[in-house]
Every structure is written in structure tokens, then in C-alpha cells.
Amino acid sequence: MNALASIPHLVSLVIFLPAAGALVALLLPSDNGVKWTALVTMVVTFLLSLGLYAGFDPAVSTAEAPQLMAKVNWFPGVDVSYFVGVDGLNLLLVMLTTLLGPIVILSSWTYIGKQIKGYYTLMLLLQTGVLGVFLSFDLVLFYVFFEITLIPMYFIIGIWGGENRVYAAIKFVLYTLVGSLLMLVGVLWLGFAAGDAINGGVFTADWYQLVSFGVPLGAQGWLFFLFLLAFAIKVPLFPFHTWLPDAHVQAPTGGSVVLAGVLLKMGTYGLIRFTIPFFPNAAHQFAPLLAVLAVVGIIYGALVAFAQEDAKKLIAYSSVSHLGFVVLGLFAFTTEAVQGAMFQMVNHGISTGALFLLIGMLYERRHTRNMADFGGIAKTVPVFTFFMMLTVFASAGLPGLNGFVGEFLILIGSWKSSAFSVVFVILATTGVILSAVYLLWMVYRTFFGEITHEENRTIKDLNFREIGLMVPLAALMVWLGLGPAPFLDKSEAVVQAILNTAEAKARAVEAAAGQPDAIVQVPLRWPDTVAVTE
Amino acid sequence: MYDFLLPDIAATAPILIVALMGIVVVVVDSFSNDNENIPWLAGAALVAAIAIELARLGTTDTAFMGHVMSGGFASFVNSVILLGALATVILSVPYLSKIGHNYGEVHALVLIATAGMMVLANAGSLITLFVGLETMSICLYVLTGLVREDPRANESALKYFLLGAFSTGFFVYGIALLYGATGTMMLAEMPAALAESGRTGFFSGGVALLLVGFFFKVSAVPFHMWTPDVYQGAPTTLTGFMSTASKTAAFAALILVLSRVIPLADIGSDTQFLLAVVAAITMVVGNVMAVAQLNVKRMLAYSSVAHAGYILTGLAAGVVGYAGAMYYLLAYTVMNIGAFGVMATLEWDGQQGAEQTVDSLAGIGFRKPLLGVAMGVFMFALAGFPPLAGFFGKYFVFAAAVDVGLTWLALIGVLASVVSAYYYLRVLVAFWMKNPEDAPASVQSEAFPVPLFTKVVLVACVVALLVLGIVPGMVTEVAGAFFSISESAAVLP
């Protein structure tokens, strides 16, 4: 793996290999060729990303530049660059994305029956977009990738989706676009302000410069909301979540897996990468508001999930609930809570991705997702049932599996937090219980009890391909649950650095509030000692 | 004995080549009616002119005692206009043949209109400005009414002509007042004259009237009323020509005037504010009206109104926005010509263009994948999605607006863009998300080929949008060099 890490331009290779694969797939005449190209490209991308994992050293400071970085000026005359690299914040999300890549391709192998070339080409392009989002250290570059992901997803929902696909696809794009375009104005304002203050009058979109720049108090409020809106819609945070159930229910399985697995993480990632460290004063000021929305999302999402008849819709609402936890953790501003939130992003990608895969497999067998159409199939499909139970336990946060670690860290971190009242933490805890209830209720109704429909006696169990794509996810659920420390170590230092810097900057900005010409600059503060588990 | 004219002729060679070829085409056409080689002549002249202009991008010069500019800024704008004209000639041949109007004089008119646009965009004085404007406009009036047996085409030509003549009146009156206020017709002398006399009522009135004329030509709200009717009634490929090349020329001339009459010191002046308000109204009205259109050509007409608003945003930002506006003009020309090219190819019998609704295109992408993919790229580019050039155009003009403190304008602009995404995506819904079986039966049964040259142009547009988007610096660096921000007013030679 270390040999992989020494490949030159490894980060760029990981980002653009899927796009290159898309170009090849587009030129191939046969559907089988397209499928295999997609699969091979995704697998190779995953293998290359192992090089990122091996090459990243959490003990080395990324206070001044990310590791394995590449930086080339993009817009002449201003500090807008092609600036990519790895740090603790994005590493695991990149790994999650590259891991889900081949799984999504395999899950679509027989599910997608029409326009095969288009589907796989778009999936590959989507992969490039998502990887670009996570690996960018330039705000404009990030924005470009953030928007690129909309195009393939629009077609994936709109062409291969269900009955109401057009409505869902347009709603998905328009919702995201409102947020992201408003954020663009924020990006421009911030870039010019930071450029004037700390970059000699030259516009800058460099993350390291922007993170060190103390935005004046007067501007922080509205900029915070421009950035927040874009990411809150993406997460999605209550009350901006209404596009999500539509998009999920209509999207084909592969689309749902990518959507839940990684696209939503772009929102929570944006919050911790940009919104919180850029505007720390506003983030502190509005943390109680965010806590309210997060907790409402947790409980409302759980209750609505409970009421669903369609299993896929249930999982979609469970995402609203689970991502509420992540937002709560991020706005607690304690290392434990933010670490838990980072970990929970990965967990949610794995377990919800797996849930969508399983529901998709069920749908392929019976062409219905209505829970009332099933019941008692555990006897006919034991292997299926095993994976379903494991995934549901992971998603519900059973100790020993991955979901527990993330939720537990978020809850204790939020308990310690001074950003909002413990009442929110107590309320959020009820969400954990509710999520166990609706998920187990779903499994009970679908897999256990008496067989009520004759068709269900002949359902086929998972085939070799399906087991193959579930095994890595199942293994990770156990691995992350039993030994989370090495994974948490990756992000610990950078999370501390971001929280420390944000706090120091918040104080400095407050101190400078009276002086109109004061310029606040606080470079990223690397924590002195970080325990790294060997 | 006219030796002294030779350098002038050399400096304006591209304009002369195109204009002379226009005359040659008329002569050829009168001896051999609608000779099929005429498009080749037109294309050759345009290619030659483009080659000269591209070679001159790094130079600056003036000709005819400063009345015409050449090189640099002029070459850049001329290249955009000429590329638009070249694409139009290529796309028009199969399209006009299909509707039975592939006359030789069409190409003559396109060439002469192009020469007029170049004169307009290279104007060094108010006189040349006016001559160029009229040459261009008169040719366009005729082209609009090309299909003379169609009452809709007649209506649109007459409407265009009457309103155009009306706006010309404003334009000339504005020129007269400006001359009265400054005592000169030369744009380059305006800043000095202005510094001497100060801003008088005459001067402000002249600028205002001139702006009305320009707003009409670029179809800015509230002077946009003619646009949907004219765009819908004109032959589709020529609509593409009108909406791109003539707009580029008018915007270039507007930049020439603004950069001289609004000195940098006056940023935040009334004129600037006026431009910003017009830009805002244009973006909002254009996009909102486009949502209501079911006819694709009419929708594209309102969309072109909206795009005029985005470009005006760059102009309202003053010197820092000009380079972005020029990038935008290039990007806009490519994507709009492409979109009209696709729509022209989809007109089966030539009469359907005016009636072509979104629904009649159901599932067309599955039947003609190349057209479908190309239209997808054009629509996403027009909607301003990265990595396509349309996004970077918007990025540069909005960045300029934020830079000079017009953040409110950028906010209105992005919200208007969200509205625009809806109607552009609706076209793609028809192309890709409806079943081909949902299209009207008459449409389904029509078989139509996509000519090779059309394919080449469309693919070139797609590639250009991607390349311009991925390496925007290629263009902005060139365009940025034309404007010097340090000098107070005379940013152009």
C-alpha cells in the first residue's frame, strides 16, 4: 500500500480516473463493455485511494498544507487554484466514496435495464464530482465540484427513477441550487474581503487563508446563513428536508445509495470544513437554533419514518433523523462531539447505503417495497435476513457495531458542550430509542411473523454477486464498531485544530469589534500533543 | 496617390474581406441564381477574417484617423462575431434548404450584417458606431422576414423594423446631444472633453438616450418587447445569429462608450446605478417570463433577455467587469448558437418551428442521442452549471459586481438563475425523461437526418463549452489585458 502512496499526483488520479472511465465507457459500443469498464474503473479508484489512506500520516501536521497535495493556479491573477489534498477531515469520507463506488455499480448490474451506457457513464461522472468535493482545498473548486454532482444525479433520478421521477429530479436540483447559488455570492464576498485584508488586495479562495481570516462581526451573520443554507439543504436539516424523501423514493437503488451514502455527507462536511471555522462567532451565536432544528429533525424524522408503509421512504426519513445527530454533534464544538459526528457520517454512509441496497434487492424480487406485501420471509431467505438484521442493528446503534460509537461520542460530547442546553441532548437520546423501534418494526413486519402472501414463499435468497457486495459493508460495520480508534485518530488532530482556531478567532474578532480597520488573522492552530494509537 | 490609405485598409482587412465577399456573393447570385457554392464563399471569407483577427489579438491599432479600432479588444470581439456568423452559415444551409429558402442573398445579407457588427464593435467615433449599427440592423430586418409567405415572419419583421427605427431615433438624438456637450465625435477624446466641460445636462441626456438605443439592441427590459415575437418568427438558425452575434456587437460598442463616458472615479454614479437597476430588472423579467413559455424558441428568446441582464451586471460593475462580460459574450454565443442549431435540426418540415412546444419533443434524446447530449450540454451551460463555460461567465460577472459593492445585484442574479434552471431543465425533461411514444403521432413518424456539418458544429460547440469552462483563464487573461484598471478613464486605446 505504501508503494501506492508514492504514485505521483495520486489525489488528482483518484479524482479524475472515474471521469476518464466515463469517457471510455461513452465510446464503447456494447453494454457489457460499459458495465465492466465502470466496475474496473471504480475498483481501481478504490485501490488507488488505499494509497491515500496509507500515505496519510495523522502525526504530520496539516496546519499549513494538506498531505499529498497538488496546487496549480486556475484563474490567472487571483488566488483561485486547483488545490487538492488529504487531511484528517476528508480522508475517511473519500474512502467511503471510493468503497461505495464498485458496490453501487455491482448493485445496478441487473437492476438497470434501459439506457445502460448513459447510466454507468453518469455514475462515473458523479464519482469524480463527489471525490472532488471532498478533496478540494479551494473554495471555488469545491463549489464547482459541488454543483457538478447535480448534473448526473438529475439524470439518474429523472431517467431511471420511478413513477414520479421528473418531479423528484427537478425538485432535487432546484432545492440544492437555491442554497448553493446563494452561497456563491457568500464565497465571492468572503474571497474579496479576505483578499483585501490579508492577501494584498487579491481575491482568494484558498481554504487555509480563509480559515485564518476573521470575518468582521457585522458580516458574519448573513454570510453564515448563506453558507448554512446551502449545506443545510444538502444534509438535509429540518425544515429543508422535503426534497429527500421524493428523491430517494424515485431514484433507482444505485442512485439512492450514492445519495444517502455520500451526497448528503457533502452537506455535513461543508458545515465543519467551511461554515463553522469561517464564521465562528455566528456559529456560536446560532448554535442553539441549530440544536433545535437538529433535535426537531431527529424526532420528527423518526416519527414520520414510523408512519411509512414504503420501506424505502422509511429509510429516507431515518436519514433525516440520523443526520440530525451529526448536525447536533458538529454544533456542540467539543472534540468528542465533532469526532463522533465525523465518524457518524461514515457510519451512516455504510449502514444506510446497505439498507438501500437491501431494499433494492427486495424490490427487484417482488417489485414492491410496501411492507404489508411481505412478512415471514426470514424462513425463505435466511442469508438476506442475516444481512438485514446486522444492518438494522448497526443503523440503530447497537453496542459493538459502528453506529453505537458515533452516536455515543456525539451524545457525550454534546452533554459536555456549553453551546446549547443539555435538554437537547436528552431529547436527542429519545431519537436513539425511536430509531431502534421503527427499524426493528420494519424488519419484524417484513421478515418475521407468518407468511401472508403466497408469492413470498418462492423469493430467492441473495445470490453470489449480492452477497459479495454486502460482505465488505457488513465487515466494516463490525470493524468500525469494535476497533474505532485507528479511524478516529485520523481526524482527531485536525478536528481539534479547527475547533481551537475557531475559538481563538471568535475571541479575536470580538475584541476587534470596536475598531473598524482591525484585521484579524489566526492561522490554523495545530494541537501540541495528540495521542496517536499505534 | 492614395498610398496613405494602405495601412488603414490593412488594419481593417477582416471587415473589408467580409463586406467585399458580401458584394461578390450578390454578384455571383445574380449570374447564377442560388448557386450552391455560395455558402463556401461566405465560409471562406469568414475563416480568413477569423484567422487575421486571432493573429492580431496581441496588438492594438486604429485606422481611418481613429474612427475604427483594430487589434486587441476589436479583434477579440470580431472573432466572437465571426465565429457566430460562421456557425450560422454552416447550420443555415441544410436548414434553409429544408424550408425551401436557401437563397444566395441570405448569405450576402449575413456577411454584410457581420461586417456591420464588426464596424459597430470597433467604433472609434460616434459616427462609425451609428453606421455599423444601421448596416447590421437593416440586414437583420430583411433576414427576419425571409420566409415571406408566413404571416408570422412578416409580423416579426415589421415589428422589428418599426421598433428598431424608433430606437435608432433615440440613438441619433443621443449622439447629437453628446456631440453638443463635448464638441467631439471621437470616443477617445470624450474623457478629456468631459474633464474640461464637466457633466452638463446635455451630456447626461445624451448618455441616457444612447443607452436607450443600446438597451433596445441588446433587448434589456423594458425595451425587450420585440424580442420574443422576432425570435419566434425568424428562421431558427438566423434567430441564433441575431441573438448572439448582434448582441455581442452591441455589448462591445456599449463597453466602448461606457469606458469613455463613465470614468472610474464615477463608480457609484447615477449611470452605474441605472445600469445595475436595468440589469436586475432584465434578469428577473427575462427569467420569470421564460418559465411561462411552452414554445421552445420563445422560451429561448426570453432566456436571451435574461442573459443580457447577466452581461449588464458585468457592465454595471465598471472596468473590473468588462473582461468577465467579454468572456460571457463568447460563452453565450457558443451555447446559444448551439441551442438554436439543435432546435433548427429538430424542425421536420420547416413550418413547425414556430409551433414547436416542449411536449412535441418527448423522448427525442433517445431517437437522436447526439442532439440530445448536445442539448443537455447547452441547457446546463445556459443554466450556469459548472464545469461548462456558462457557469464561469456568471461567476466572473457576479464576482465583479460583488467586488464593487453591488452584492445586492449578485443576489438578485443568482436567484434569477435558480428560476432559469427550471425552464432549461424542462427542455431536458422532454428530451430525456419522457417516452418517445408520448410525442404527437405526426412527430414520431417523421424521419429526419442530422447533416454531417451540423454535427461538426454542435460537437465543436460542446467541446468549446467544456474547454472554456475548464481553462477559463485562457480567455479572461486575453480579455483582461484590454482594460487597464489603473488609469482613470481611457481604458482603451
PDB file of C-alpha atoms in Angstrom, chain A residues 74-76 80 115 140 143-144 147-148 150-151 154-155 158-159 165-166 170 173-174 177-178 181-182 184-185 188-189 192 203 222 226, chain B residues 366 380 384-387 391-392 395-396 398-399 402-403 407 410-411 414-415 417-418 421-422 425 428-429 432-433 469-470 472-473 477:
ATOM      1  CA  TRP A  74      -6.505  28.177 -12.056  1.00  0.00           C
ATOM      2  CA  PHE A  75      -7.792  31.720 -12.639  1.00  0.00           C
ATOM      3  CA  PRO A  76      -4.904  33.976 -13.606  1.00  0.00           C
ATOM      4  CA  VAL A  80      -8.201  30.565  -7.219  1.00  0.00           C
ATOM      5  CA  GLN A 115     -30.030   3.152 -21.433  1.00  0.00           C
ATOM      6  CA  VAL A 140     -14.251  27.917  -5.805  1.00  0.00           C
ATOM      7  CA  TYR A 143     -18.134  24.914  -5.358  1.00  0.00           C
ATOM      8  CA  VAL A 144     -17.577  23.729  -8.912  1.00  0.00           C
ATOM      9  CA  GLU A 147     -22.555  21.735  -8.453  1.00  0.00           C
ATOM     10  CA  ILE A 148     -21.174  19.185 -10.897  1.00  0.00           C
ATOM     11  CA  LEU A 150     -26.163  17.803  -9.525  1.00  0.00           C
ATOM     12  CA  ILE A 151     -25.999  17.089 -13.257  1.00  0.00           C
ATOM     13  CA  TYR A 154     -30.572  14.879 -12.073  1.00  0.00           C
ATOM     14  CA  PHE A 155     -30.483  12.404 -14.940  1.00  0.00           C
ATOM     15  CA  GLY A 158     -35.057  11.591 -13.917  1.00  0.00           C
ATOM     16  CA  ILE A 159     -34.375   8.796 -16.408  1.00  0.00           C
ATOM     17  CA  ARG A 165     -39.239  10.781 -11.264  1.00  0.00           C
ATOM     18  CA  VAL A 166     -39.410  14.076 -13.149  1.00  0.00           C
ATOM     19  CA  ILE A 170     -36.332  18.829 -10.694  1.00  0.00           C
ATOM     20  CA  VAL A 173     -31.864  20.220  -8.432  1.00  0.00           C
ATOM     21  CA  LEU A 174     -33.805  23.377  -7.634  1.00  0.00           C
ATOM     22  CA  LEU A 177     -29.381  25.189  -6.426  1.00  0.00           C
ATOM     23  CA  VAL A 178     -31.123  27.824  -4.309  1.00  0.00           C
ATOM     24  CA  LEU A 181     -26.037  29.778  -5.675  1.00  0.00           C
ATOM     25  CA  LEU A 182     -26.722  31.975  -2.668  1.00  0.00           C
ATOM     26  CA  LEU A 184     -21.694  31.502  -4.269  1.00  0.00           C
ATOM     27  CA  VAL A 185     -22.378  35.160  -3.508  1.00  0.00           C
ATOM     28  CA  LEU A 188     -17.340  35.880  -3.603  1.00  0.00           C
ATOM     29  CA  TRP A 189     -17.880  38.368  -0.798  1.00  0.00           C
ATOM     30  CA  PHE A 192     -12.796  39.683  -1.776  1.00  0.00           C
ATOM     31  CA  PHE A 203      -9.201  37.688  -4.293  1.00  0.00           C
ATOM     32  CA  TRP A 222     -25.551  36.951   6.876  1.00  0.00           C
ATOM     33  CA  LEU A 226     -25.731  31.928   3.140  1.00  0.00           C
TER      34      LEU A 226
ATOM     35  CA  PHE B 366     -33.445   8.562 -27.284  1.00  0.00           C
ATOM     36  CA  PHE B 380     -26.827  23.119 -18.456  1.00  0.00           C
ATOM     37  CA  GLY B 384     -24.935  28.150 -15.461  1.00  0.00           C
ATOM     38  CA  PHE B 385     -23.735  24.780 -14.230  1.00  0.00           C
ATOM     39  CA  PRO B 386     -20.021  24.067 -13.906  1.00  0.00           C
ATOM     40  CA  PRO B 387     -17.778  22.846 -15.448  1.00  0.00           C
ATOM     41  CA  PHE B 391     -21.080  28.964 -15.157  1.00  0.00           C
ATOM     42  CA  PHE B 392     -17.790  30.786 -15.374  1.00  0.00           C
ATOM     43  CA  TYR B 395     -19.078  33.669 -11.941  1.00  0.00           C
ATOM     44  CA  PHE B 396     -16.987  36.446 -13.460  1.00  0.00           C
ATOM     45  CA  PHE B 398     -21.157  38.302 -10.339  1.00  0.00           C
ATOM     46  CA  ALA B 399     -17.655  38.417  -8.877  1.00  0.00           C
ATOM     47  CA  VAL B 402     -19.565  41.845  -5.545  1.00  0.00           C
ATOM     48  CA  ASP B 403     -16.122  43.394  -5.912  1.00  0.00           C
ATOM     49  CA  THR B 407     -23.732  42.462  -3.732  1.00  0.00           C
ATOM     50  CA  ALA B 410     -25.402  39.472  -7.472  1.00  0.00           C
ATOM     51  CA  LEU B 411     -28.006  38.122  -5.049  1.00  0.00           C
ATOM     52  CA  VAL B 414     -28.317  34.128  -8.531  1.00  0.00           C
ATOM     53  CA  LEU B 415     -31.956  33.905  -7.505  1.00  0.00           C
ATOM     54  CA  SER B 417     -30.592  31.850 -12.166  1.00  0.00           C
ATOM     55  CA  VAL B 418     -32.431  29.401  -9.961  1.00  0.00           C
ATOM     56  CA  ALA B 421     -32.730  26.287 -14.115  1.00  0.00           C
ATOM     57  CA  TYR B 422     -36.378  25.284 -14.032  1.00  0.00           C
ATOM     58  CA  LEU B 425     -34.309  21.546 -17.168  1.00  0.00           C
ATOM     59  CA  LEU B 428     -34.236  18.193 -20.885  1.00  0.00           C
ATOM     60  CA  VAL B 429     -37.222  16.528 -19.266  1.00  0.00           C
ATOM     61  CA  TRP B 432     -34.686  12.538 -21.986  1.00  0.00           C
ATOM     62  CA  MET B 433     -37.315  11.792 -19.383  1.00  0.00           C
ATOM     63  CA  GLY B 469     -15.015  26.124 -18.673  1.00  0.00           C
ATOM     64  CA  ILE B 470     -12.045  24.058 -17.598  1.00  0.00           C
ATOM     65  CA  PRO B 472     -11.345  29.973 -18.332  1.00  0.00           C
ATOM     66  CA  GLY B 473      -8.059  31.799 -17.811  1.00  0.00           C
ATOM     67  CA  GLU B 477      -6.337  36.721 -19.400  1.00  0.00           C
TER      68      GLU B 477
END
